[in-house]
PDB file of C-alpha atoms in Angstrom:
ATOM      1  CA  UNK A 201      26.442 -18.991   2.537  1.00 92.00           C
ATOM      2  CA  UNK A 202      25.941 -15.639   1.061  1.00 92.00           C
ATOM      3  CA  UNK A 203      27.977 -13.614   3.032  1.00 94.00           C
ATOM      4  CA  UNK A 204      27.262 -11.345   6.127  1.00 94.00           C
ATOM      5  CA  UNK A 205      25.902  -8.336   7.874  1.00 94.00           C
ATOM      6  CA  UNK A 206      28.719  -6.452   9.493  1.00 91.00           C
ATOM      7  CA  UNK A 207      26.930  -6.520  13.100  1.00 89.00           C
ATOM      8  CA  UNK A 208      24.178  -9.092  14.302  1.00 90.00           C
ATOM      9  CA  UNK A 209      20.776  -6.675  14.529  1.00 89.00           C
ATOM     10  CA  UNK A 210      17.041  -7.646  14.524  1.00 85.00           C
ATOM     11  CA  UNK A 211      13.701  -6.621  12.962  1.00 86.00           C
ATOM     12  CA  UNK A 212      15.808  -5.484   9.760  1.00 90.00           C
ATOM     13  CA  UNK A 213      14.257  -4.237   6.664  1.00 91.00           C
ATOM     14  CA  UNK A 214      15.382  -4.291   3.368  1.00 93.00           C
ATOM     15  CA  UNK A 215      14.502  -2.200  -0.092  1.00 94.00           C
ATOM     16  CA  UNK A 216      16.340  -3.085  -3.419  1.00 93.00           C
ATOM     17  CA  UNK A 217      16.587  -2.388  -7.023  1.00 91.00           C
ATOM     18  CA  UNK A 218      17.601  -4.806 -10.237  1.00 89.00           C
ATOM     19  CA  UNK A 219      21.158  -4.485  -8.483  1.00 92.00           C
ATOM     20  CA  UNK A 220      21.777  -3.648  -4.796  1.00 94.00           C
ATOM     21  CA  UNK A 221      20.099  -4.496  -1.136  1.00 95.00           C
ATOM     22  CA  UNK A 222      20.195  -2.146   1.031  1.00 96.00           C
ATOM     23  CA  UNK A 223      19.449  -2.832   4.801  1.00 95.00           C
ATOM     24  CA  UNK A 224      18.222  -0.825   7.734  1.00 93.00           C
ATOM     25  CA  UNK A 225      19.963  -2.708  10.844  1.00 92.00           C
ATOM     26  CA  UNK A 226      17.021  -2.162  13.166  1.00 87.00           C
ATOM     27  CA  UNK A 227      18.410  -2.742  16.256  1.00 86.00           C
ATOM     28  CA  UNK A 228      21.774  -3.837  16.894  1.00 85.00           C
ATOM     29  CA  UNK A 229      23.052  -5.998  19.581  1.00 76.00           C
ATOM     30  CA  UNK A 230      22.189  -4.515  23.028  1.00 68.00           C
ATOM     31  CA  UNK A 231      23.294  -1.080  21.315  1.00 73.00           C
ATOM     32  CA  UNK A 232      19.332   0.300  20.803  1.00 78.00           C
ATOM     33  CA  UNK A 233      17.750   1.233  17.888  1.00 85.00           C
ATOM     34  CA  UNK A 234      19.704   2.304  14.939  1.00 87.00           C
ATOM     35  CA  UNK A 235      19.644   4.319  11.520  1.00 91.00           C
ATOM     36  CA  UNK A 236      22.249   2.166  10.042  1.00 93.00           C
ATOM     37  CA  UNK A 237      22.420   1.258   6.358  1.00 96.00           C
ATOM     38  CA  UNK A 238      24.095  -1.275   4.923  1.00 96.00           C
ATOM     39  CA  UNK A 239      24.386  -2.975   1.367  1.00 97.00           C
ATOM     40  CA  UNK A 240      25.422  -5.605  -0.927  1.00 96.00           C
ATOM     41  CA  UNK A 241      25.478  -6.424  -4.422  1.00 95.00           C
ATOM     42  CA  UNK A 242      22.815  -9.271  -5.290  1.00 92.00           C
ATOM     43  CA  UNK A 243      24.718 -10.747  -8.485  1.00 92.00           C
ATOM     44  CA  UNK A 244      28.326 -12.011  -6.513  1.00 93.00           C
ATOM     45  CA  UNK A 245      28.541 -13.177  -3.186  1.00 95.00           C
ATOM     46  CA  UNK A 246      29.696 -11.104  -0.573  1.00 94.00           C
ATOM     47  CA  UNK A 247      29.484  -9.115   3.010  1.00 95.00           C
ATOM     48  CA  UNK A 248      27.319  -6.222   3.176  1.00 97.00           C
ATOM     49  CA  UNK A 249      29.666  -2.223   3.799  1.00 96.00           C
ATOM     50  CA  UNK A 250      28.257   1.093   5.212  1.00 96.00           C
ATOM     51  CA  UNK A 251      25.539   2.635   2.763  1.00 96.00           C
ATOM     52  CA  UNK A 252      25.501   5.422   5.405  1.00 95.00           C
ATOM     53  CA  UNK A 253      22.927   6.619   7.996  1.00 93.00           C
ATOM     54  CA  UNK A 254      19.079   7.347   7.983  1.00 91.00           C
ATOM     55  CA  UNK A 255      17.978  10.722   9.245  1.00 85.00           C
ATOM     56  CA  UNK A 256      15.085   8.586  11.152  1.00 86.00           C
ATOM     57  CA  UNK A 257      15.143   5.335  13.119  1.00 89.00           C
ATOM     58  CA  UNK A 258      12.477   2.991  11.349  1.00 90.00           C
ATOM     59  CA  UNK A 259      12.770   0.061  14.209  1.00 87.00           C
ATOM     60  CA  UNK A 260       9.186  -2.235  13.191  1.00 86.00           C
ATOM     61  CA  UNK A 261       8.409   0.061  10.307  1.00 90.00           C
ATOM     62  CA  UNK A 262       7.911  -0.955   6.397  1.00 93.00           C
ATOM     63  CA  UNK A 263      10.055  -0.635   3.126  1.00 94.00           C
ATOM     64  CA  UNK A 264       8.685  -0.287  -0.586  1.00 94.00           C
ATOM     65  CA  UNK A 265      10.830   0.769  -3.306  1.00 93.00           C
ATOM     66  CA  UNK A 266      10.986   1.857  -7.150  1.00 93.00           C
ATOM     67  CA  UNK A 267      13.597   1.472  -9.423  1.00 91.00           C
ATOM     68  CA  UNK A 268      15.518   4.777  -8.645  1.00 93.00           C
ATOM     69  CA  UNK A 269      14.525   4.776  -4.406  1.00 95.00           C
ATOM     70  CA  UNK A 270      13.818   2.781  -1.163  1.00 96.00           C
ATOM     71  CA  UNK A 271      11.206   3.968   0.983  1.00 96.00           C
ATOM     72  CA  UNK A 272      11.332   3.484   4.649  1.00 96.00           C
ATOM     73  CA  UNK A 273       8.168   4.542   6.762  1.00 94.00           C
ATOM     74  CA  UNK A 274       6.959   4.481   9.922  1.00 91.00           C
ATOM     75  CA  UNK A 275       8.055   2.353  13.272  1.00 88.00           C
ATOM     76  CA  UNK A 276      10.069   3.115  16.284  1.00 86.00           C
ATOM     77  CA  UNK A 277      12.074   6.217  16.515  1.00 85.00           C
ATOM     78  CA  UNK A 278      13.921   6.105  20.057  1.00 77.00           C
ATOM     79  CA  UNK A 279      13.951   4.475  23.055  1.00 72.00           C
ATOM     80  CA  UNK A 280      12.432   7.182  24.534  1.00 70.00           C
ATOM     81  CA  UNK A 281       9.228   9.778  24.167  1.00 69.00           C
ATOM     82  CA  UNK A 282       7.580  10.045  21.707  1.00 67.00           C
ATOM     83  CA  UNK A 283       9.040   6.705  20.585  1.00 84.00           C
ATOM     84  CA  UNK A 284       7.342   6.702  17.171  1.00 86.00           C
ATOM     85  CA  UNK A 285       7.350   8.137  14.300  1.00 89.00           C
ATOM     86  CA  UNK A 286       5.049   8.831  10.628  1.00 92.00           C
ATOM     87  CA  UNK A 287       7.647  10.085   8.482  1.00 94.00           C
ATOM     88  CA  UNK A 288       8.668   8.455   5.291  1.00 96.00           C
ATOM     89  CA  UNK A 289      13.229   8.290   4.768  1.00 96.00           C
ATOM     90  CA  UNK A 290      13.986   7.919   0.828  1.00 97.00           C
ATOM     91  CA  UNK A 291      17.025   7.374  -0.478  1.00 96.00           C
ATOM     92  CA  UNK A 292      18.603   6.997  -3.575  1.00 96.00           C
ATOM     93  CA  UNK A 293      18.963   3.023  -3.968  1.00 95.00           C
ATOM     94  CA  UNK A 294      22.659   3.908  -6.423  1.00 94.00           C
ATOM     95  CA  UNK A 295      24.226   6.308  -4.424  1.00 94.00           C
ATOM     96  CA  UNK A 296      25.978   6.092  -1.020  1.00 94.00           C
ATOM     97  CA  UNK A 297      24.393   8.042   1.939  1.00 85.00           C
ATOM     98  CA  UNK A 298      21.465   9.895  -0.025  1.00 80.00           C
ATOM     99  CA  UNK A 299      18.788  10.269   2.110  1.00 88.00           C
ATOM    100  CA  UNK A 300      15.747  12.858   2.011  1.00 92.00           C
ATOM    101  CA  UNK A 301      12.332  13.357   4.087  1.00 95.00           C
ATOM    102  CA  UNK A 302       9.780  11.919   1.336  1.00 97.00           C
ATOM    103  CA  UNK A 303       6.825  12.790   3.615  1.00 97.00           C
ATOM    104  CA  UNK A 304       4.454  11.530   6.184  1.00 96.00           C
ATOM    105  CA  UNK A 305       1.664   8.562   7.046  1.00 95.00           C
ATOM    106  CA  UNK A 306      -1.500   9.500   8.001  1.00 92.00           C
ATOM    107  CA  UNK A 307      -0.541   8.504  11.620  1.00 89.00           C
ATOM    108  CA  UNK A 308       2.768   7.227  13.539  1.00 87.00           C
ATOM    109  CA  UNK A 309       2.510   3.713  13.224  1.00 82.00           C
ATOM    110  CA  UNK A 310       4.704   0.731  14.466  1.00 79.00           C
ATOM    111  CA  UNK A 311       4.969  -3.381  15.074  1.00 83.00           C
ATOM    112  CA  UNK A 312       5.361  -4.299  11.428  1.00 84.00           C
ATOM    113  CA  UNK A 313       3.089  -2.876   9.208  1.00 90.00           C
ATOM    114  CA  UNK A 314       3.237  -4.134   5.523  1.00 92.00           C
ATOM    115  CA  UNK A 315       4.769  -2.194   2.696  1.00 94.00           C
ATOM    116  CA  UNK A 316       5.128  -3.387  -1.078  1.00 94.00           C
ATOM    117  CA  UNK A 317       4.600  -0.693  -4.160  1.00 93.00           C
ATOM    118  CA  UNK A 318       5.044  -0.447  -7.895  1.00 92.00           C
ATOM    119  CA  UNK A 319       7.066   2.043  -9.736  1.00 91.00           C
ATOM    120  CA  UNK A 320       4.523   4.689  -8.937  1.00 94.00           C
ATOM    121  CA  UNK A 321       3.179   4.003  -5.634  1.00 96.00           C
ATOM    122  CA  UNK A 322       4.388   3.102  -1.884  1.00 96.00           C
ATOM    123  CA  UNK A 323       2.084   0.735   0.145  1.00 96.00           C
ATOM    124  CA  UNK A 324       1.440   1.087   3.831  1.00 95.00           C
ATOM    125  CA  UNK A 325      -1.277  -1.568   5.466  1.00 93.00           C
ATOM    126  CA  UNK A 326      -2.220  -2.376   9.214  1.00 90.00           C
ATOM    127  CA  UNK A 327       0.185  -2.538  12.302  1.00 87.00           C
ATOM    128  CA  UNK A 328      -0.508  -0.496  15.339  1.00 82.00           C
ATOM    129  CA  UNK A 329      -1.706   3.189  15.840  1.00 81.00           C
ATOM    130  CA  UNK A 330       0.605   5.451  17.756  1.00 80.00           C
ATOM    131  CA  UNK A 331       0.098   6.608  20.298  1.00 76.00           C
ATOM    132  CA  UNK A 332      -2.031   3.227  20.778  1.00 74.00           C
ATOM    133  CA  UNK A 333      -5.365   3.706  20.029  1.00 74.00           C
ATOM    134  CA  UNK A 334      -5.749  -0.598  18.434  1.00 70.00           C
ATOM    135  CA  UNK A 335      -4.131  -2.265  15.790  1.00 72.00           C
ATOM    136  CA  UNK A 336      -5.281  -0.670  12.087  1.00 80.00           C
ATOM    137  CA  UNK A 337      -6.988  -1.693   9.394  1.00 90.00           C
ATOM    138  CA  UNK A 338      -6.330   1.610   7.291  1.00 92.00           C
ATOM    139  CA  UNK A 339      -4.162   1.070   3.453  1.00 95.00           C
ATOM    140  CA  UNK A 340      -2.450   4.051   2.662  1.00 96.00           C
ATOM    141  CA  UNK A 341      -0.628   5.109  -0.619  1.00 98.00           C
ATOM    142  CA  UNK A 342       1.893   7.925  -1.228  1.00 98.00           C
ATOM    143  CA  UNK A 343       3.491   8.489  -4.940  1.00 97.00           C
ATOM    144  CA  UNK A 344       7.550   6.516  -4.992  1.00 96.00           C
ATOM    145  CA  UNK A 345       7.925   9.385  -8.193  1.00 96.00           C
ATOM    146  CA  UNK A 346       7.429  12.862  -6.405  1.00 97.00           C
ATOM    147  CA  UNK A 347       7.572  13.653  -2.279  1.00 97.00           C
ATOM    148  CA  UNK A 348       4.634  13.727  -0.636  1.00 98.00           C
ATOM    149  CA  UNK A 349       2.415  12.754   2.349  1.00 98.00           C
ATOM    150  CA  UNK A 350       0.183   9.501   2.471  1.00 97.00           C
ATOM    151  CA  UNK A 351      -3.287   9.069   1.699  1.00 97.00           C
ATOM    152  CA  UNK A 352      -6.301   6.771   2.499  1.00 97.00           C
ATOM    153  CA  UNK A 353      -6.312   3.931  -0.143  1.00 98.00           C
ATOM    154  CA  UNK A 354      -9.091   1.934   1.571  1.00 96.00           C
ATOM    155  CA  UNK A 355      -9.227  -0.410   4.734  1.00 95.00           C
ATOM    156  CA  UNK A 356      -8.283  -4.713   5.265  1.00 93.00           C
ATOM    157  CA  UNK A 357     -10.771  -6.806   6.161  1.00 90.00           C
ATOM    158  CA  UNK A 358      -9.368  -7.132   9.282  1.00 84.00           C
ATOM    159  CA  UNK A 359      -6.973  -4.914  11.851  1.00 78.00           C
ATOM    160  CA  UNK A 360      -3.754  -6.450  12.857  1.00 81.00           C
ATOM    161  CA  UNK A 361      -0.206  -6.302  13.362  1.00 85.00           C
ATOM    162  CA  UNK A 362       2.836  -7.619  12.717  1.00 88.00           C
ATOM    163  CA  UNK A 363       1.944  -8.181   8.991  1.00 91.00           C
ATOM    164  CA  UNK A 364       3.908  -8.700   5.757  1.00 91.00           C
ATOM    165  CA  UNK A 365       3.356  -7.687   1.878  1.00 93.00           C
ATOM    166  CA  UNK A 366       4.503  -8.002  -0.796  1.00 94.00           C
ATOM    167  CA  UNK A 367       3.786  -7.330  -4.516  1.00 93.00           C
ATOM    168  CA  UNK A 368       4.446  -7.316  -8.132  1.00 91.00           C
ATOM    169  CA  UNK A 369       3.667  -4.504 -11.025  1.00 89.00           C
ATOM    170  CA  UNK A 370       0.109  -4.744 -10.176  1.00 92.00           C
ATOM    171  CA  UNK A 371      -1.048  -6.466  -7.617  1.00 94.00           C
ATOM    172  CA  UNK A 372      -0.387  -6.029  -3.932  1.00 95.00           C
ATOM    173  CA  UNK A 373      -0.858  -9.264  -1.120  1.00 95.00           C
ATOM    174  CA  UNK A 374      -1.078  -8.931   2.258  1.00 94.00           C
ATOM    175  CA  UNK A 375      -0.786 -11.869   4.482  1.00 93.00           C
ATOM    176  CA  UNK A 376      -0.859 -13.501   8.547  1.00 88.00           C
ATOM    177  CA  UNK A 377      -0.589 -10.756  11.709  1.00 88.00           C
ATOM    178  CA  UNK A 378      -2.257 -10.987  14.506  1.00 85.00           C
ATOM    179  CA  UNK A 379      -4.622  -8.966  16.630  1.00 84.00           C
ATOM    180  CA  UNK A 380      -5.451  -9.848  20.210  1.00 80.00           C
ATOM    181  CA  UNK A 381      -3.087 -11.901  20.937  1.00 81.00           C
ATOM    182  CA  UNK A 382      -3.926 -14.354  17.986  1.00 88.00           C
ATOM    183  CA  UNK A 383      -2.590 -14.942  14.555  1.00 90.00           C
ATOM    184  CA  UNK A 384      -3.651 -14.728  11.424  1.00 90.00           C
ATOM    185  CA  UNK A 385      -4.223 -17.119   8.357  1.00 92.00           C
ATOM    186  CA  UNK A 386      -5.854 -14.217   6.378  1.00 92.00           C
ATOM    187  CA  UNK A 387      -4.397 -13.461   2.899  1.00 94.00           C
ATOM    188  CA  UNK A 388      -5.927 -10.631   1.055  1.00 95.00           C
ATOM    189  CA  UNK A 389      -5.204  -8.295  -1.879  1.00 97.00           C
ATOM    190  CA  UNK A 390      -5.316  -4.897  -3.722  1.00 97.00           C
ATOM    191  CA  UNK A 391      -4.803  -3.484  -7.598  1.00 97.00           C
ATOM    192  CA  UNK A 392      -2.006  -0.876  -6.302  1.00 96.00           C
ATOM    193  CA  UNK A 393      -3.144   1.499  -9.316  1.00 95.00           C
ATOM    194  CA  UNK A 394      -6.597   1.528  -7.863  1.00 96.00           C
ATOM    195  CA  UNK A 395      -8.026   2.872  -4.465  1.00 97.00           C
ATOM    196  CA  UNK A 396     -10.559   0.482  -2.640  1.00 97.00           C
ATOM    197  CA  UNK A 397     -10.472  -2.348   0.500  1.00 97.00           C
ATOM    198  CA  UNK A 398      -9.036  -5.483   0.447  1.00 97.00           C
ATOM    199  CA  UNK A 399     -10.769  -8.579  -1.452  1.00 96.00           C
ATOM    200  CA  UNK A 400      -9.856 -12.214   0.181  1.00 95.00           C
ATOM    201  CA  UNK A 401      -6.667 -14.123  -1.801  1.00 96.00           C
ATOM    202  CA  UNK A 402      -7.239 -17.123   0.384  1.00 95.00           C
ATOM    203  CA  UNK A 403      -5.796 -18.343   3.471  1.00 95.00           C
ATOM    204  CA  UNK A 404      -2.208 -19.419   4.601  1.00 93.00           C
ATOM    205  CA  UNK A 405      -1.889 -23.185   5.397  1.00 95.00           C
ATOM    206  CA  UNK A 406      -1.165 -22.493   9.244  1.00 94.00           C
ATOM    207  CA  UNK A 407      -1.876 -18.510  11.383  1.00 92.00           C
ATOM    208  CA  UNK A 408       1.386 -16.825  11.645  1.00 91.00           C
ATOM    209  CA  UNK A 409       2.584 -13.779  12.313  1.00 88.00           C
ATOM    210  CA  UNK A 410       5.916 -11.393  12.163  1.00 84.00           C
ATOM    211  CA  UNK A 411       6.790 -13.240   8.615  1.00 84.00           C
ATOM    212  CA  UNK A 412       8.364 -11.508   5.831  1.00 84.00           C
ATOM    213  CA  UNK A 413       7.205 -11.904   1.760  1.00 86.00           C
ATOM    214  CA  UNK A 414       8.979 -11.718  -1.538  1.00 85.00           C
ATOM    215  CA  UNK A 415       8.172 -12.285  -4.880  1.00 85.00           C
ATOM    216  CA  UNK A 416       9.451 -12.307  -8.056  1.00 81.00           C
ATOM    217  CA  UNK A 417       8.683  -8.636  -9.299  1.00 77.00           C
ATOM    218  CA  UNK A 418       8.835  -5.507  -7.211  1.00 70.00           C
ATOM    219  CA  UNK A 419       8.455  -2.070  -7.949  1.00 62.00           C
ATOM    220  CA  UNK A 420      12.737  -1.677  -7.611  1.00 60.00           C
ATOM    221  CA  UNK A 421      12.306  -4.150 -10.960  1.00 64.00           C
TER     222      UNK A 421
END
């Protein structure tokens, strides 16, 4: 045992540097969605204590980070209209409650899109279009160094949701979803200091979808 959240929540997302986790809470308990941070210190053991709050709700949205910020973007913003939301919540990973609009995706997206980045770039692939027009297919980038809205980095092979990524210096993966109803096996990749689509990794052992990824190198590194 590691230690603890201070409330049970779900569909949390995480962004770190070399030092510190810090945790969107998602939803909590029956309470709705929430802008809730939390964090912890990765080198002792111990429960995570108030970070402070997002300006945005990012329920089913994506993290990247660099080695100064975490990026959170896209998902659910309220239980009510108009529910979702494209904007992109930085703050700064070392300090208590800093928090700043970064900028926008391309669209409002939602139901777990995959994010992963390098020190210069934040990573947005797939999930759903909001309002639903089909899951997506569309890679977007946006600098981690200056603020700034997203742009089109190319397309997957494939559009789906409820997707995970992850990445080191260089190279991004995306991996499992599911579109229709069906999961994925599908692993693909990207050179996140390119533009361009996709190009086949290879294939998880079983179709799965609403995983999470890590690896040992991140853009918070």
């Amino acid at each position: 045992d590691y230690g603890g959240l201070t409330q049970g929540s779900k569909y949390v997302r995480a962004v770190s540097n070399s030092t510190r986790a810090v945790a969107n809470l998602g939803s909590i308990g029956g309470t709705g969605l929430q802008n809730v941070l939390e964090y912890f210190n990765m080198d002792s053991t111990g429960s995570a204590v108030d970070f402070g709050d997002l300006t945005n709700k990012h329920y089913t949205g994506a993290t990247t980070q660099s080695s100064i910020r975490g990026f959170f973007q896209g998902g659910q913003d309220a239980p009510s209209s108009p529910y979702y939301t494209n904007m992109i919540s930085a703050i700064t990973t070392a300090s208590l409650g800093t928090y700043e609009d970064w900028g926008d995706l391309l669209t409002q997206k939602s139901n777990q899109q995959a994010g992963f980045g390098n020190a210069t770039r934040g990573i947005d692939a797939g999930g759903a279009d909001q309002p639903y027009t089909g899951y997506m297919n569309t890679i977007q980038y946006y600098s981690v160094v200056t603020a700034g809205n997203a742009v089109n980095f190319g397309d997957l092979s494939t559009v789906h949701e409820n997707i995970t990524g992850t990445s080191d210096s260089t190279r991004g993966i995306i991996a499992s979803g599911q579109s229709g109803g069906s999961a994925h096996n599908v692993i693909e990749y990207i050179q996140i200091s390119t533009t361009g689509d996709a190009k086949d990794f290879g294939d998880l052992t079983v179709a799965r979808m609403g995983g999470a990824a890590t690896s040992n190198a991140h853009g918070g590194l």
